[in-house]
Every structure is written in structure tokens, then in C-alpha cells.
Amino acid sequence: MKNAKEYVGKEVEIGAWITNKRSSGKIAFLQLRDGDHFFQGIVVKNDVGEEIFDVAKSLTQETSVIVQGIVQEDTRSKLGFELLVQNITVVGESHDYPITPKEHGTEFLMDHRHLWLRSSKQHAIMKIRNEIIRATYEFFNEEGFLKVDPPILTGSAPEGTTELFHTEYFDQEAYLSQSGQLYMEAAAMAFGKVFSFGPTFRAEKSKTRRHLIEFWMMEPEMAFMHQDESLEIQEKYVSYLITSVLKNCDLYLDTLERDKELLKKYTQLPYDRISYDEAVELLQKNGFEDIKWGDDFGSPHETFIANQSDKPIFILNYPKSIKPFYMKEHPDREDVVLCADMIAPEGYGEIIGGSEREVDYEKLKDQIVKFGLDSEEYSWYLDLRKYGSVPHSGFGLGLERMVTWISGTEHIRESIPFPRLLNRIYP
Ligand code: 4AD
Ligand code: MG
């Protein structure tokens, strides 16, 4: 029931499931879920008669029903309404529903993900995920970007060859996309400012609370744009997403007991910027003796850097040796590239990775060879540097990382309906 408050005083018929129930001799309280909301239905024996009241009393968890009744204002609940039930018709019975209101272990819940999705917490997370997707399209359309869909089956490996899912493509070898970026660069040369949103796949042997094997990414790419301007778009975009969630998902943030004042802080721009060099120095001064220039950061390092700010923070210009082949070399230094990772506060880690792209034909070709990639496979990509090449930059925002952070969820597995993890492809 959308915009339920408009129905106050009116008679409605709603398809719903029973999530819980309590009853006494004369009155039954049904907790109902219609997909949009979790709301209360009140069945009064004196109003509905013995027969319907007996049906109400017999309802078990997750039985599907059609209820008829009158919408009433309910100022005690945040939702603002409840249903005074007049009639109940059972559609589908449910017996021994495995997920009961008591606590269950994570593995049990993951095995029952197809049912776990019905819970109010999962409902709230999926609503926030939906809002982030909706606001993404709104933001990039307002900013004049064109939505472009890169392929899923590809012959390229933009983020390195170790994490590829191989598959047969008739008599050729193909991979599942790790990132649409290279195709988005071609699209930016055709359409100026573009963005994609789609699934990406990484055969990462990482079993952390931040890694999925299959995740969804937003990848904007902008022609005639340098890295510093790209950073401004990135922070504006993230702030826009959080503003939209605060505006449209108030109820769900409350369900998740998310600190909204904290989220409000994250909408204030600009975000701080710190160079990789400075970050290494800071870490070394603060007891991270293991880290030396040239190392990639692990999550304790990222968390320490993130704690230097009360908003997301950009780490700029990483060593060339630990970043992908396509990143543009710093104009004054051979050892670093023009890139940035946006690190979220509260230990949620890297939300965005992005860079300016190498546009020099020879340098790019050298890099492709150095990374052990087949330059034949990338000849179309090199073409982009032959015909009217322009400075361009782009970035990728991991949807589930964003959802996990904004909803304040502990583990990324709850931010996608059916997570693909190192040890799990069921259900
Ligand atoms: O930093 P990454 O690997 O960057 C790229 O793929 C670039 N080609 C993007 C671009 O410039 N167009 O990934 C981008 C983001 C990360 O910051 C993170 O949020 C997310 O994707 N991500 C993952 N999310 C969940 N599980 C994983 N295994 C992830 N790997 C990356
Ligand atoms: Mg990255």
C-alpha cells in the first residue's frame, strides 16, 4: 500500500503476509507485511463475528492473506496508520516457517536467504539500496550524463588477470566483466559524459566483510575532464546519495537504528584529500611499522586514515606499481599515478576507486605489455588514443559497499539480495 496515509478513513483490500500475531479472547493483533510496509491489523471479535475471528486466531507465520478493512490513523507508530480488519481470506497456508522471531545464526540465515529477505531489517536495507540506485539515475541525468551499458562477456581484464571468471565463448575464451570502464572510455569519446550501472565479477579469494564475488558498480566516465574535477563530481554524487536516503528512507534508517546526525555530516562538502605519500608517513608515525612506501593499504590502514576525518576522505596518487595499467602517470613524477580512492568513515573502507586515464598512445601500449596483457586484445582500446584523444577521467562506486555503509550494516552480504561469496552460491 503506497501513500497509505491518503487512505485514512477509507475501506481497502490488501494482499499481505502474517509476520506475527497476538490475540486475547476478544481482540487479535496481526503484524502484516504487504511488501511496502510492516503494519498492524486489528481484529475485534465483536465487529467481525466468531467465524472471521477464529480465522484470525488460527493464522500462522507467513500465511498469505487478503484482508479487507478500514485504514485508521495511528499516531503511536512511526508508520502513522493501522488497519481495522473487517474480513480475512487465506490465500496460501504456511506451516513450520523456519525463521522464527528468536535469534538465528548467520549460516542458518544465509541458507534461508530466500526467506530471510522477508524480515524488516532486510526490507529496510533493500529499500535503501533501491533509493541509492534511483538517486544515481536522477543525479547523472541532472548532470547531463548518458546511461551506457557495457558488455558483461568481455575479452579484457582492466583490473588485473588474477581475478577473472573464465568462460567459453563458442571457440574463444571470454571473461565475466570485472569493470565496464574500458568500454565506458569508448562511450565517453562518443557521448562526452556517460555512466553505467551493472554487475561485475571478481574471483577474489577474499573472505572479508567487504568483498563480494558478484557486485554492482556505477561507473561514470567524463571526456575533457581532469582528475581534480572528477573528485568534485565524486563527492557531490556521494553527498547527493546520502541526502536522498535521508529524505526518502527515514523510516528504514530508524528500523536499522542508523545514526542520522552522522549521515547528515557526510553530506557536507568538500571531503578531505590526503596523498598516498602523506598517508604512508602518517601510518609509520602511528605504529604501523610494517607499512613502507609502495605497499597497498589493508583495511586497518584505511580505517586509520579514514579516522583522520569525520567525513569520507580521498587518498590521492598511489604508486604506479600497485594500480591498473590504464591510470595516467603523474605529470611531475614517474612513480605515482593520478588516481584516488574514496574511503568511507566508520571502518567501511573503499567506496570509490577512480583515476585520470593515460592518453599517450606509446605509454599506454607499454603499460599493456608490462602488465602481461595481449595488445591485440586491446587494439580497439588503443584506437581511442589515435582518433581525437582527449583528457578523461572516471571512477567506480561499489553499490553494495555504499549500501552497507549508509545502512550501517555489519557485513556486505546483507546489501545484495542473493550474495555470491567465496564459499556460497546457494540459494
Ligand atoms: O577500485 P575498483 O577495482 O575500480 C575499478 O574497477 C575501476 N575500473 C572503476 C573505474 O574507474 N571505472 O572498484 C571500484 C569499487 C571499489 O571502490 C569498491 O567500492 C567496489 O568497486 N568493489 C567491490 N565491492 C564489493 N566486492 C568486491 N570484491 C569489490 N571490489 C571492488
Ligand atoms: Mg580499488
Tab-separated table of C-alpha atoms and ligand atoms in Angstrom:
chain	number	residue	atom	x	y	z
A	1	MET	CA	0.000	0.000	0.000
A	2	LYS	CA	1.763	3.118	-1.227
A	3	ASN	CA	0.986	6.539	0.346
A	4	ALA	CA	-1.072	4.771	2.988
A	5	LYS	CA	-1.910	7.965	4.845
A	6	GLU	CA	-4.060	9.105	1.930
A	7	TYR	CA	-6.328	6.142	2.648
A	8	VAL	CA	-7.103	7.045	6.254
A	9	GLY	CA	-10.845	6.542	6.845
A	10	LYS	CA	-11.242	4.545	3.630
A	11	GLU	CA	-12.002	0.909	3.068
A	12	VAL	CA	-9.200	-1.058	1.421
A	13	GLU	CA	-8.339	-4.587	0.341
A	14	ILE	CA	-4.698	-5.616	0.739
A	15	GLY	CA	-2.708	-8.729	-0.082
A	16	ALA	CA	-0.269	-9.413	2.725
A	17	TRP	CA	1.634	-11.965	4.814
A	18	ILE	CA	1.355	-12.581	8.549
A	19	THR	CA	4.677	-11.783	10.214
A	20	ASN	CA	3.457	-12.151	13.784
A	21	LYS	CA	0.265	-12.298	15.796
A	22	ARG	CA	-1.050	-12.000	19.312
A	23	SER	CA	-4.612	-12.457	20.448
A	24	SER	CA	-6.772	-12.468	23.508
A	25	GLY	CA	-10.344	-13.626	23.869
A	26	LYS	CA	-11.822	-10.576	22.154
A	27	ILE	CA	-9.133	-8.930	20.055
A	28	ALA	CA	-6.323	-10.079	17.763
A	29	PHE	CA	-3.325	-8.009	16.645
A	30	LEU	CA	-1.909	-9.110	13.322
A	31	GLN	CA	1.513	-7.924	12.165
A	32	LEU	CA	1.160	-7.693	8.400
A	33	ARG	CA	3.630	-7.200	5.559
A	34	ASP	CA	2.362	-6.137	2.148
A	35	GLY	CA	5.776	-5.593	0.530
A	36	ASP	CA	5.742	-1.836	1.063
A	37	HIS	CA	5.158	-1.722	4.811
A	38	PHE	CA	5.028	-3.673	8.022
A	39	PHE	CA	1.778	-2.635	9.694
A	40	GLN	CA	-0.692	-3.702	12.313
A	41	GLY	CA	-4.132	-5.140	11.655
A	42	ILE	CA	-6.646	-5.166	14.491
A	43	VAL	CA	-9.402	-7.756	14.544
A	44	VAL	CA	-12.178	-7.138	17.062
A	45	LYS	CA	-14.386	-10.166	17.700
A	46	ASN	CA	-17.493	-8.093	18.323
A	47	ASP	CA	-17.075	-6.354	14.933
A	48	VAL	CA	-16.196	-9.289	12.683
A	49	GLY	CA	-18.105	-12.137	14.276
A	50	GLU	CA	-16.963	-15.519	15.547
A	51	GLU	CA	-16.049	-17.104	12.192
A	52	ILE	CA	-13.616	-14.424	10.990
A	53	PHE	CA	-12.184	-14.025	14.470
A	54	ASP	CA	-11.416	-17.777	14.521
A	55	VAL	CA	-9.626	-17.430	11.174
A	56	ALA	CA	-7.558	-14.544	12.617
A	57	LYS	CA	-6.641	-16.594	15.677
A	58	SER	CA	-5.522	-19.561	13.559
A	59	LEU	CA	-3.176	-17.610	11.279
A	60	THR	CA	0.416	-18.868	11.349
A	61	GLN	CA	3.614	-17.012	10.487
A	62	GLU	CA	3.972	-16.228	6.722
A	63	THR	CA	0.441	-17.314	5.823
A	64	SER	CA	-0.628	-15.145	2.898
A	65	VAL	CA	-3.972	-13.414	3.184
A	66	ILE	CA	-6.253	-10.880	1.636
A	67	VAL	CA	-7.503	-8.516	4.298
A	68	GLN	CA	-10.289	-6.010	3.978
A	69	GLY	CA	-10.661	-3.213	6.435
A	70	ILE	CA	-10.568	0.483	7.236
A	71	VAL	CA	-7.314	2.426	7.424
A	72	GLN	CA	-7.005	4.285	10.721
A	73	GLU	CA	-4.517	6.874	11.795
A	74	ASP	CA	-2.146	5.562	14.446
A	75	THR	CA	-0.118	8.326	15.996
A	76	ARG	CA	1.804	5.939	18.272
A	77	SER	CA	3.600	4.186	15.420
A	78	LYS	CA	6.068	5.966	13.153
A	79	LEU	CA	4.277	4.486	10.156
A	80	GLY	CA	1.219	6.513	11.125
A	81	PHE	CA	-1.547	4.046	10.307
A	82	GLU	CA	-3.078	0.683	11.122
A	83	LEU	CA	-5.878	-1.390	9.673
A	84	LEU	CA	-9.166	-2.134	11.386
A	85	VAL	CA	-9.821	-5.538	9.832
A	86	GLN	CA	-13.290	-6.488	8.629
A	87	ASN	CA	-12.583	-9.640	6.642
A	88	ILE	CA	-9.732	-12.109	6.097
A	89	THR	CA	-9.295	-14.628	3.297
A	90	VAL	CA	-6.421	-17.098	3.471
A	91	VAL	CA	-4.568	-17.373	0.143
A	92	GLY	CA	-1.676	-19.702	0.996
A	93	GLU	CA	-1.058	-21.559	4.236
A	94	SER	CA	2.348	-21.650	5.898
A	95	HIS	CA	3.445	-24.293	8.362
A	96	ASP	CA	6.663	-24.522	10.393
A	97	TYR	CA	8.205	-21.391	8.892
A	98	PRO	CA	11.915	-21.853	9.646
A	99	ILE	CA	12.767	-18.258	10.607
A	100	THR	CA	11.050	-17.514	13.883
A	101	PRO	CA	11.228	-14.310	15.934
A	102	LYS	CA	14.005	-15.870	18.038
A	103	GLU	CA	17.708	-15.352	17.176
A	104	HIS	CA	19.257	-17.448	14.411
A	105	GLY	CA	22.898	-17.969	13.456
A	106	THR	CA	24.285	-16.302	10.335
A	107	GLU	CA	24.886	-19.521	8.397
A	108	PHE	CA	21.315	-20.622	9.054
A	109	LEU	CA	20.013	-17.268	7.841
A	110	MET	CA	22.268	-17.364	4.774
A	111	ASP	CA	20.973	-20.859	3.927
A	112	HIS	CA	17.470	-19.374	4.130
A	113	ARG	CA	18.286	-16.129	2.322
A	114	HIS	CA	15.220	-16.660	0.065
A	115	LEU	CA	13.064	-16.357	3.199
A	116	TRP	CA	15.306	-14.085	5.291
A	117	LEU	CA	14.658	-11.320	2.718
A	118	ARG	CA	11.152	-11.019	4.192
A	119	SER	CA	12.417	-9.648	7.524
A	120	SER	CA	12.011	-5.974	8.410
A	121	LYS	CA	15.769	-5.396	8.566
A	122	GLN	CA	16.384	-6.874	5.122
A	123	HIS	CA	13.386	-4.953	3.810
A	124	ALA	CA	14.911	-1.698	5.102
A	125	ILE	CA	18.310	-2.442	3.550
A	126	MET	CA	16.747	-3.268	0.160
A	127	LYS	CA	14.697	-0.049	0.264
A	128	ILE	CA	17.910	1.917	0.863
A	129	ARG	CA	19.625	0.034	-1.952
A	130	ASN	CA	16.739	0.930	-4.246
A	131	GLU	CA	16.917	4.587	-3.215
A	132	ILE	CA	20.650	4.722	-3.987
A	133	ILE	CA	20.006	3.270	-7.450
A	134	ARG	CA	17.114	5.667	-8.053
A	135	ALA	CA	19.106	8.695	-6.895
A	136	THR	CA	22.067	7.624	-9.056
A	137	TYR	CA	19.970	7.799	-12.228
A	138	GLU	CA	18.494	11.116	-11.071
A	139	PHE	CA	21.901	12.635	-10.273
A	140	PHE	CA	23.623	11.663	-13.504
A	141	ASN	CA	20.654	12.611	-15.650
A	142	GLU	CA	20.549	16.035	-13.983
A	143	GLU	CA	24.292	16.408	-14.587
A	144	GLY	CA	23.875	15.645	-18.294
A	145	PHE	CA	25.307	12.109	-18.370
A	146	LEU	CA	24.099	9.430	-20.777
A	147	LYS	CA	23.455	5.930	-19.410
A	148	VAL	CA	25.506	3.430	-21.407
A	149	ASP	CA	25.546	-0.333	-20.867
A	150	PRO	CA	28.915	-2.030	-21.306
A	151	PRO	CA	29.044	-5.776	-22.073
A	152	ILE	CA	29.214	-8.475	-19.394
A	153	LEU	CA	31.054	-11.008	-21.577
A	154	THR	CA	34.407	-9.497	-22.459
A	155	GLY	CA	37.894	-10.236	-23.682
A	156	SER	CA	39.582	-7.621	-21.491
A	157	ALA	CA	40.859	-7.581	-17.907
A	158	PRO	CA	41.028	-3.963	-16.757
A	159	GLU	CA	41.633	-4.714	-13.079
A	160	GLY	CA	44.257	-7.440	-13.490
A	161	THR	CA	44.263	-11.006	-14.713
A	162	THR	CA	44.287	-12.870	-11.400
A	163	GLU	CA	40.640	-12.336	-10.507
A	164	LEU	CA	38.899	-13.330	-13.712
A	165	PHE	CA	35.998	-15.685	-14.209
A	166	HIS	CA	36.755	-17.575	-17.383
A	167	THR	CA	34.074	-18.906	-19.645
A	168	GLU	CA	33.762	-20.369	-23.108
A	169	TYR	CA	32.585	-18.102	-25.873
A	170	PHE	CA	31.990	-20.682	-28.601
A	171	ASP	CA	35.549	-21.437	-29.708
A	172	GLN	CA	37.078	-18.433	-27.934
A	173	GLU	CA	37.874	-17.670	-24.339
A	174	ALA	CA	35.946	-14.927	-22.577
A	175	TYR	CA	35.692	-13.456	-19.085
A	176	LEU	CA	32.875	-12.083	-16.994
A	177	SER	CA	33.330	-8.320	-16.712
A	178	GLN	CA	35.422	-7.010	-13.793
A	179	SER	CA	34.568	-3.441	-14.741
A	180	GLY	CA	32.913	-1.751	-17.691
A	181	GLN	CA	35.464	1.032	-17.636
A	182	LEU	CA	37.362	0.454	-20.885
A	183	TYR	CA	34.096	0.380	-22.824
A	184	MET	CA	32.901	3.447	-20.929
A	185	GLU	CA	36.017	5.272	-22.123
A	186	ALA	CA	34.990	4.486	-25.708
A	187	ALA	CA	31.482	5.714	-24.862
A	188	ALA	CA	32.830	8.958	-23.337
A	189	MET	CA	34.623	9.687	-26.640
A	190	ALA	CA	31.272	9.251	-28.371
A	191	PHE	CA	28.883	10.898	-25.877
A	192	GLY	CA	31.004	13.119	-23.594
A	193	LYS	CA	29.708	12.244	-20.131
A	194	VAL	CA	28.431	8.714	-19.546
A	195	PHE	CA	27.618	6.388	-16.673
A	196	SER	CA	26.961	2.698	-16.353
A	197	PHE	CA	25.341	0.561	-13.705
A	198	GLY	CA	25.726	-3.169	-13.856
A	199	PRO	CA	27.029	-6.370	-12.334
A	200	THR	CA	30.757	-7.059	-12.143
A	201	PHE	CA	32.587	-10.216	-11.166
A	202	ARG	CA	35.813	-10.801	-9.280
A	203	ALA	CA	37.180	-14.241	-8.486
A	204	GLU	CA	38.766	-12.775	-5.353
A	205	LYS	CA	39.872	-15.200	-2.711
A	206	SER	CA	38.984	-12.588	-0.092
A	207	LYS	CA	36.684	-13.629	2.690
A	208	THR	CA	36.096	-10.271	4.368
A	209	ARG	CA	33.034	-8.314	5.361
A	210	ARG	CA	33.650	-6.000	2.375
A	211	HIS	CA	34.090	-8.429	-0.501
A	212	LEU	CA	31.543	-9.995	-2.811
A	213	ILE	CA	32.314	-12.194	-5.798
A	214	GLU	CA	29.490	-10.595	-7.773
A	215	PHE	CA	28.774	-6.930	-7.072
A	216	TRP	CA	27.152	-3.984	-8.815
A	217	MET	CA	29.064	-0.909	-9.822
A	218	MET	CA	28.269	2.609	-11.014
A	219	GLU	CA	30.941	3.747	-13.454
A	220	PRO	CA	30.875	7.328	-14.738
A	221	GLU	CA	33.402	8.413	-17.368
A	222	MET	CA	33.925	12.024	-18.453
A	223	ALA	CA	35.682	13.375	-21.562
A	224	PHE	CA	37.606	16.652	-21.332
A	225	MET	CA	37.988	16.167	-17.597
A	226	HIS	CA	40.998	16.008	-15.306
A	227	GLN	CA	41.235	14.126	-12.052
A	228	ASP	CA	40.667	17.142	-9.755
A	229	GLU	CA	37.304	17.893	-11.411
A	230	SER	CA	36.385	14.214	-11.240
A	231	LEU	CA	36.934	14.303	-7.464
A	232	GLU	CA	34.455	17.169	-7.216
A	233	ILE	CA	31.836	15.119	-9.074
A	234	GLN	CA	32.536	12.114	-6.837
A	235	GLU	CA	31.973	13.972	-3.580
A	236	LYS	CA	28.927	15.750	-4.972
A	237	TYR	CA	27.494	12.395	-6.061
A	238	VAL	CA	28.079	10.671	-2.704
A	239	SER	CA	26.619	13.640	-0.836
A	240	TYR	CA	23.588	13.550	-3.152
A	241	LEU	CA	23.025	9.853	-2.474
A	242	ILE	CA	23.123	10.364	1.289
A	243	THR	CA	20.818	13.391	1.090
A	244	SER	CA	18.340	11.323	-0.937
A	245	VAL	CA	18.422	8.440	1.546
A	246	LEU	CA	17.911	10.846	4.467
A	247	LYS	CA	14.964	12.395	2.662
A	248	ASN	CA	13.244	9.264	1.356
A	249	CYS	CA	14.256	6.445	3.704
A	250	ASP	CA	13.688	7.947	7.147
A	251	LEU	CA	11.585	5.013	8.318
A	252	TYR	CA	14.132	2.448	7.122
A	253	LEU	CA	17.044	4.259	8.758
A	254	ASP	CA	15.055	4.102	12.001
A	255	THR	CA	14.385	0.386	11.531
A	256	LEU	CA	18.140	-0.081	11.224
A	257	GLU	CA	18.817	2.304	14.137
A	258	ARG	CA	21.211	4.252	11.926
A	259	ASP	CA	22.613	7.497	13.351
A	260	LYS	CA	21.095	10.140	11.063
A	261	GLU	CA	23.127	13.027	12.503
A	262	LEU	CA	26.261	11.195	11.426
A	263	LEU	CA	24.854	10.737	7.924
A	264	LYS	CA	23.993	14.444	7.746
A	265	LYS	CA	27.631	15.260	8.452
A	266	TYR	CA	28.669	13.159	5.465
A	267	THR	CA	26.650	15.389	3.126
A	268	GLN	CA	28.835	18.421	3.874
A	269	LEU	CA	31.410	19.186	1.193
A	270	PRO	CA	34.249	19.189	0.450
A	271	TYR	CA	35.758	15.932	1.683
A	272	ASP	CA	39.400	15.955	2.819
A	273	ARG	CA	42.189	14.892	0.484
A	274	ILE	CA	45.438	13.269	1.581
A	275	SER	CA	48.209	11.978	-0.690
A	276	TYR	CA	49.407	8.388	-0.587
A	277	ASP	CA	52.850	9.715	0.457
A	278	GLU	CA	51.360	11.591	3.413
A	279	ALA	CA	49.227	8.616	4.332
A	280	VAL	CA	52.264	6.300	4.495
A	281	GLU	CA	54.132	8.803	6.658
A	282	LEU	CA	51.182	9.190	8.981
A	283	LEU	CA	50.813	5.427	9.338
A	284	GLN	CA	54.517	4.953	10.064
A	285	LYS	CA	54.392	7.663	12.741
A	286	ASN	CA	51.446	5.962	14.380
A	287	GLY	CA	52.710	2.495	15.000
A	288	PHE	CA	52.121	0.851	11.614
A	289	GLU	CA	55.793	-0.087	11.274
A	290	ASP	CA	55.011	-2.811	8.753
A	291	ILE	CA	53.942	-0.359	6.058
A	292	LYS	CA	56.504	1.028	3.605
A	293	TRP	CA	56.211	3.213	0.517
A	294	GLY	CA	54.981	1.076	-2.369
A	295	ASP	CA	52.714	-1.191	-0.284
A	296	ASP	CA	48.991	-1.320	-0.828
A	297	PHE	CA	46.854	-0.473	2.181
A	298	GLY	CA	44.943	-3.116	4.076
A	299	SER	CA	41.753	-2.407	5.938
A	300	PRO	CA	43.424	-1.401	9.283
A	301	HIS	CA	45.480	1.179	7.349
A	302	GLU	CA	42.440	2.501	5.506
A	303	THR	CA	40.493	2.719	8.738
A	304	PHE	CA	43.264	4.668	10.450
A	305	ILE	CA	43.446	7.161	7.557
A	306	ALA	CA	39.645	7.445	7.457
A	307	ASN	CA	39.657	8.289	11.163
A	308	GLN	CA	41.634	11.464	10.393
A	309	SER	CA	38.379	12.960	9.121
A	310	ASP	CA	34.753	12.866	10.225
A	311	LYS	CA	33.639	12.509	6.597
A	312	PRO	CA	34.797	10.344	3.718
A	313	ILE	CA	38.389	11.026	2.702
A	314	PHE	CA	40.237	10.785	-0.631
A	315	ILE	CA	43.655	9.144	-0.752
A	316	LEU	CA	45.414	10.508	-3.838
A	317	ASN	CA	48.142	9.371	-6.193
A	318	TYR	CA	49.112	5.815	-5.343
A	319	PRO	CA	52.296	4.138	-6.591
A	320	LYS	CA	52.044	3.162	-10.225
A	321	SER	CA	53.163	-0.380	-9.419
A	322	ILE	CA	50.048	-1.237	-7.376
A	323	LYS	CA	47.414	0.280	-9.674
A	324	PRO	CA	45.940	-0.874	-13.015
A	325	PHE	CA	47.638	-0.254	-16.368
A	326	TYR	CA	45.295	2.465	-17.631
A	327	MET	CA	45.939	5.115	-14.957
A	328	LYS	CA	47.676	8.315	-16.029
A	329	GLU	CA	51.174	8.915	-14.809
A	330	HIS	CA	51.629	11.994	-12.620
A	331	PRO	CA	52.986	14.837	-14.804
A	332	ASP	CA	55.925	15.511	-12.431
A	333	ARG	CA	56.614	12.000	-11.158
A	334	GLU	CA	57.079	8.657	-12.823
A	335	ASP	CA	56.371	6.620	-9.714
A	336	VAL	CA	52.768	7.642	-8.965
A	337	VAL	CA	49.536	7.878	-10.934
A	338	LEU	CA	46.691	10.433	-10.948
A	339	CYS	CA	44.163	8.425	-9.033
A	340	ALA	CA	42.143	8.452	-5.839
A	341	ASP	CA	40.279	6.079	-3.607
A	342	MET	CA	37.433	7.458	-1.517
A	343	ILE	CA	37.485	5.838	1.917
A	344	ALA	CA	34.289	5.836	3.966
A	345	PRO	CA	34.301	6.624	7.700
A	346	GLU	CA	33.475	4.133	10.480
A	347	GLY	CA	35.679	1.414	9.008
A	348	TYR	CA	33.578	0.774	5.885
A	349	GLY	CA	36.618	1.033	3.616
A	350	GLU	CA	36.979	1.938	-0.040
A	351	ILE	CA	33.734	3.112	-1.612
A	352	ILE	CA	35.125	4.582	-4.843
A	353	GLY	CA	38.182	3.903	-6.963
A	354	GLY	CA	38.955	6.222	-9.856
A	355	SER	CA	41.607	7.941	-11.936
A	356	GLU	CA	42.526	10.077	-14.867
A	357	ARG	CA	43.270	7.789	-17.810
A	358	GLU	CA	46.524	7.509	-19.727
A	359	VAL	CA	46.044	9.174	-23.118
A	360	ASP	CA	49.561	8.845	-24.550
A	361	TYR	CA	49.435	6.038	-27.141
A	362	GLU	CA	53.002	4.802	-26.617
A	363	LYS	CA	52.887	4.930	-22.815
A	364	LEU	CA	49.604	3.067	-22.747
A	365	LYS	CA	50.878	0.410	-25.140
A	366	ASP	CA	53.987	-0.030	-22.963
A	367	GLN	CA	51.815	-0.446	-19.903
A	368	ILE	CA	49.662	-3.086	-21.593
A	369	VAL	CA	52.757	-5.106	-22.424
A	370	LYS	CA	54.279	-4.566	-18.953
A	371	PHE	CA	51.108	-5.901	-17.327
A	372	GLY	CA	51.385	-9.052	-19.423
A	373	LEU	CA	48.246	-8.299	-21.418
A	374	ASP	CA	47.780	-9.134	-25.084
A	375	SER	CA	47.999	-5.845	-27.030
A	376	GLU	CA	45.966	-7.383	-29.877
A	377	GLU	CA	43.013	-7.740	-27.492
A	378	TYR	CA	43.354	-4.059	-26.579
A	379	SER	CA	43.889	-2.627	-30.048
A	380	TRP	CA	40.349	-1.190	-30.041
A	381	TYR	CA	41.150	0.495	-26.706
A	382	LEU	CA	44.398	1.908	-28.114
A	383	ASP	CA	42.414	3.263	-31.084
A	384	LEU	CA	40.752	5.697	-28.665
A	385	ARG	CA	44.179	7.355	-28.284
A	386	LYS	CA	44.632	7.605	-32.071
A	387	TYR	CA	41.484	9.419	-33.110
A	388	GLY	CA	40.920	12.678	-31.271
A	389	SER	CA	42.130	11.581	-27.863
A	390	VAL	CA	41.247	13.950	-25.001
A	391	PRO	CA	41.997	14.092	-21.265
A	392	HIS	CA	39.395	11.996	-19.495
A	393	SER	CA	38.681	10.642	-16.051
A	394	GLY	CA	36.261	8.300	-14.386
A	395	PHE	CA	35.513	6.268	-11.322
A	396	GLY	CA	33.623	3.282	-9.977
A	397	LEU	CA	31.378	3.259	-6.919
A	398	GLY	CA	30.641	-0.147	-5.439
A	399	LEU	CA	26.888	-0.236	-4.793
A	400	GLU	CA	26.962	-2.805	-2.006
A	401	ARG	CA	29.825	-1.047	-0.187
A	402	MET	CA	27.751	2.137	-0.312
A	403	VAL	CA	24.577	0.382	0.894
A	404	THR	CA	26.468	-1.347	3.716
A	405	TRP	CA	27.928	1.948	4.908
A	406	ILE	CA	24.784	4.067	4.623
A	407	SER	CA	22.580	1.462	6.270
A	408	GLY	CA	25.206	0.851	8.972
A	409	THR	CA	25.183	-2.897	8.260
A	410	GLU	CA	27.993	-5.021	9.631
A	411	HIS	CA	28.616	-7.257	6.617
A	412	ILE	CA	28.298	-6.624	2.873
A	413	ARG	CA	26.405	-9.923	2.363
A	414	GLU	CA	23.189	-8.264	3.558
A	415	SER	CA	23.385	-5.448	0.985
A	416	ILE	CA	22.567	-7.592	-2.061
A	417	PRO	CA	19.509	-9.857	-2.347
A	418	PHE	CA	21.425	-13.054	-3.114
A	419	PRO	CA	25.099	-12.653	-2.225
A	420	ARG	CA	27.776	-14.586	-4.066
A	421	LEU	CA	30.582	-15.266	-1.597
A	422	LEU	CA	33.785	-17.277	-1.646
A	423	ASN	CA	32.065	-20.297	-0.132
A	424	ARG	CA	28.477	-19.707	-1.177
A	425	ILE	CA	26.352	-19.823	-4.320
A	426	TYR	CA	23.176	-21.168	-2.583
A	427	PRO	CA	20.418	-20.041	-2.701
B	1	4AD	O1	38.648	0.049	-7.277
B	1	4AD	P1	37.977	-0.793	-8.320
B	1	4AD	O2	38.556	-2.126	-8.597
B	1	4AD	O3	37.958	0.110	-9.624
B	1	4AD	C1	37.534	-0.263	-10.855
B	1	4AD	O4	37.033	-1.313	-11.153
B	1	4AD	C2	37.647	0.849	-11.865
B	1	4AD	N1	37.704	0.255	-13.215
B	1	4AD	C3	36.481	1.788	-11.727
B	1	4AD	C4	36.537	2.928	-12.706
B	1	4AD	O5	37.418	3.760	-12.613
B	1	4AD	N2	35.607	2.961	-13.638
B	1	4AD	O6	36.440	-0.995	-7.929
B	1	4AD	C5	35.616	0.118	-7.741
B	1	4AD	C6	34.775	-0.038	-6.496
B	1	4AD	C7	35.574	-0.112	-5.200
B	1	4AD	O7	35.916	1.157	-4.728
B	1	4AD	C8	34.585	-0.816	-4.286
B	1	4AD	O8	33.621	0.100	-3.807
B	1	4AD	C9	33.895	-1.774	-5.233
B	1	4AD	O9	34.052	-1.259	-6.541
B	1	4AD	N3	34.449	-3.127	-5.157
B	1	4AD	C10	33.864	-4.168	-4.550
B	1	4AD	N4	32.694	-4.275	-3.882
B	1	4AD	C11	32.348	-5.482	-3.378
B	1	4AD	N5	33.098	-6.579	-3.512
B	1	4AD	C12	34.286	-6.542	-4.171
B	1	4AD	N6	35.005	-7.670	-4.311
B	1	4AD	C13	34.707	-5.286	-4.717
B	1	4AD	N7	35.789	-4.891	-5.434
B	1	4AD	C14	35.615	-3.571	-5.687
B	2	MG	MG	40.099	-0.045	-5.857
